[in-house]
Short mmCIF file of C-alpha atoms in Angstrom, two decimals:
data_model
loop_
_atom_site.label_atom_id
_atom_site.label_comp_id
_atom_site.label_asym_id
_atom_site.label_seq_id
_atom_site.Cartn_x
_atom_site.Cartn_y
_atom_site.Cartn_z
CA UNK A 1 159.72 12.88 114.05
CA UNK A 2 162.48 12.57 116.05
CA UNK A 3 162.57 11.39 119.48
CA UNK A 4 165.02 12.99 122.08
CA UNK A 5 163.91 10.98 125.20
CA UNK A 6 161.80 8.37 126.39
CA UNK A 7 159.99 7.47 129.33
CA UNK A 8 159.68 3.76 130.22
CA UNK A 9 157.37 2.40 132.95
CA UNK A 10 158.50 -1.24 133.73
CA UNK A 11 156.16 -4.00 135.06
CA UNK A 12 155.93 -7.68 134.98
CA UNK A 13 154.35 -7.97 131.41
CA UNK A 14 153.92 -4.79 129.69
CA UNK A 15 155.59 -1.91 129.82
CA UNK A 16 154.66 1.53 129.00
CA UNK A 17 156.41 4.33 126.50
CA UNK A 18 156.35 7.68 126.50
CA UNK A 19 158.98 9.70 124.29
CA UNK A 20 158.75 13.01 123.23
CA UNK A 21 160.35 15.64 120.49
CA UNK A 22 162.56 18.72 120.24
CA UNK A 23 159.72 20.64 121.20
CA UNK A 24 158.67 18.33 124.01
CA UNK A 25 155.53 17.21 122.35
CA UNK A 26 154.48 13.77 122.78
CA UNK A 27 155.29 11.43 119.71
CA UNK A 28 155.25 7.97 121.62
CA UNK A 29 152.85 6.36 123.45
CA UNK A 30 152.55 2.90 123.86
CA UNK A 31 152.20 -0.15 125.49
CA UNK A 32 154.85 -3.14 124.61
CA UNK A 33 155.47 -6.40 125.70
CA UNK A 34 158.16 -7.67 127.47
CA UNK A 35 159.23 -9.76 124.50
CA UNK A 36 159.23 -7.02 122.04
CA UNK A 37 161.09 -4.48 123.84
CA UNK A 38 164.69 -5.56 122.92
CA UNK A 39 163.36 -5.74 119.28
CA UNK A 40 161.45 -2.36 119.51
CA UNK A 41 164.72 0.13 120.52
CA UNK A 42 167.06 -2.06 118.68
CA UNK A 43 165.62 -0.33 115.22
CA UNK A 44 165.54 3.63 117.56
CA UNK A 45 168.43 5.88 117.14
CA UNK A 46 170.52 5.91 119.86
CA UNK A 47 168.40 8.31 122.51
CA UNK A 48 168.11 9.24 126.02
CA UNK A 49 165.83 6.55 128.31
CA UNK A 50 165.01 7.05 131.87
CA UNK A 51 164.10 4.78 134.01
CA UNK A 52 162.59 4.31 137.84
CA UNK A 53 165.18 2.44 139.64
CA UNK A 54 164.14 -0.97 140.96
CA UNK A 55 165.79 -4.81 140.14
CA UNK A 56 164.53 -5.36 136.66
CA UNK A 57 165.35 -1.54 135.83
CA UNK A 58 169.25 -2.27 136.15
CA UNK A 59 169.03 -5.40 133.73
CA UNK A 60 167.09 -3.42 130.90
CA UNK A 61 169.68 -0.68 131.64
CA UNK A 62 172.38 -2.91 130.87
CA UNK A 63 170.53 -4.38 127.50
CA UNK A 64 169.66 -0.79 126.12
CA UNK A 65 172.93 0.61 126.94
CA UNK A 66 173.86 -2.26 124.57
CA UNK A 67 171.83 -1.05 121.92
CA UNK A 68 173.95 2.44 122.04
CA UNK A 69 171.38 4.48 124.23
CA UNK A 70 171.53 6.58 126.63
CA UNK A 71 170.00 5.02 130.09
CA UNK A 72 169.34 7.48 132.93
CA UNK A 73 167.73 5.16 136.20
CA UNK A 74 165.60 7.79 138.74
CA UNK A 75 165.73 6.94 142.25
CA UNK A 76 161.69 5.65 143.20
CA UNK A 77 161.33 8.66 145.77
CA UNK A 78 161.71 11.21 142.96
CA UNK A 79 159.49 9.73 140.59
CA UNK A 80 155.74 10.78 140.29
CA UNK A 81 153.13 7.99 141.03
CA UNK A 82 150.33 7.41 138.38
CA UNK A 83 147.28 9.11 139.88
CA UNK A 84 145.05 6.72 141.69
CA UNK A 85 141.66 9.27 141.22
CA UNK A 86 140.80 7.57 137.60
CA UNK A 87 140.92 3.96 139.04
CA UNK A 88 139.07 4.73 142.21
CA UNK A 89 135.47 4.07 142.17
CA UNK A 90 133.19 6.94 143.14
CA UNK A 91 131.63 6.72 146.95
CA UNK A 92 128.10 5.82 147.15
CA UNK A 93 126.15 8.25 149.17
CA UNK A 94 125.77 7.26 152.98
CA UNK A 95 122.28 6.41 154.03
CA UNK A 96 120.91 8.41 157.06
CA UNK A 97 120.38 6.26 160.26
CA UNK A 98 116.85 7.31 160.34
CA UNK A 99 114.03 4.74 159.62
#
């Protein structure tokens, strides 16, 4: 298993992996503190990251890059949003207005 990029979803307390093979298959997903992350990528190979740009993106950028990997930071605007559908609750039906 070798992991060619990852995907990492900042947050205030814990942040969410995605990273993916040669063949693009997913081989990493996971949810890691804050506290671990410096700890978890400092035993991964040196790989490709990407990042949505916002303030705490640019300081992880800078401690990864430290670590010898590759840190790509994606503008907000060209990032996809999580879908909102699965945390929505379903609409109860509306009652008629006749009694």
């Amino acid at each position: 298993m070798t992991i060619i990029r990852i995907g990492l979803d900042t947050s205030k307390h814990v942040f969410q992996l995605h990273g993916v093979d040669e063949t693009e298959k997913p081989v990493l997903r996971r949810q890691i503190r804050r506290s671990e992350i410096e700890k978890f990528f400092a035993k991964l190979a040196p790989t490709r990251i990407g990042l949505e740009a916002c303030g705490a993106s640019h300081h992880w950028a800078r401690v990864l890059r430290g670590l010898g990997h590759e840190v790509m930071l994606i503008p907000p605007h060209t990032s996809r949003p999580t879908s909102s559908a699965a945390r929505t609750m379903p609409s109860t039906p509306k009652r008629s207005a006749k009694r």
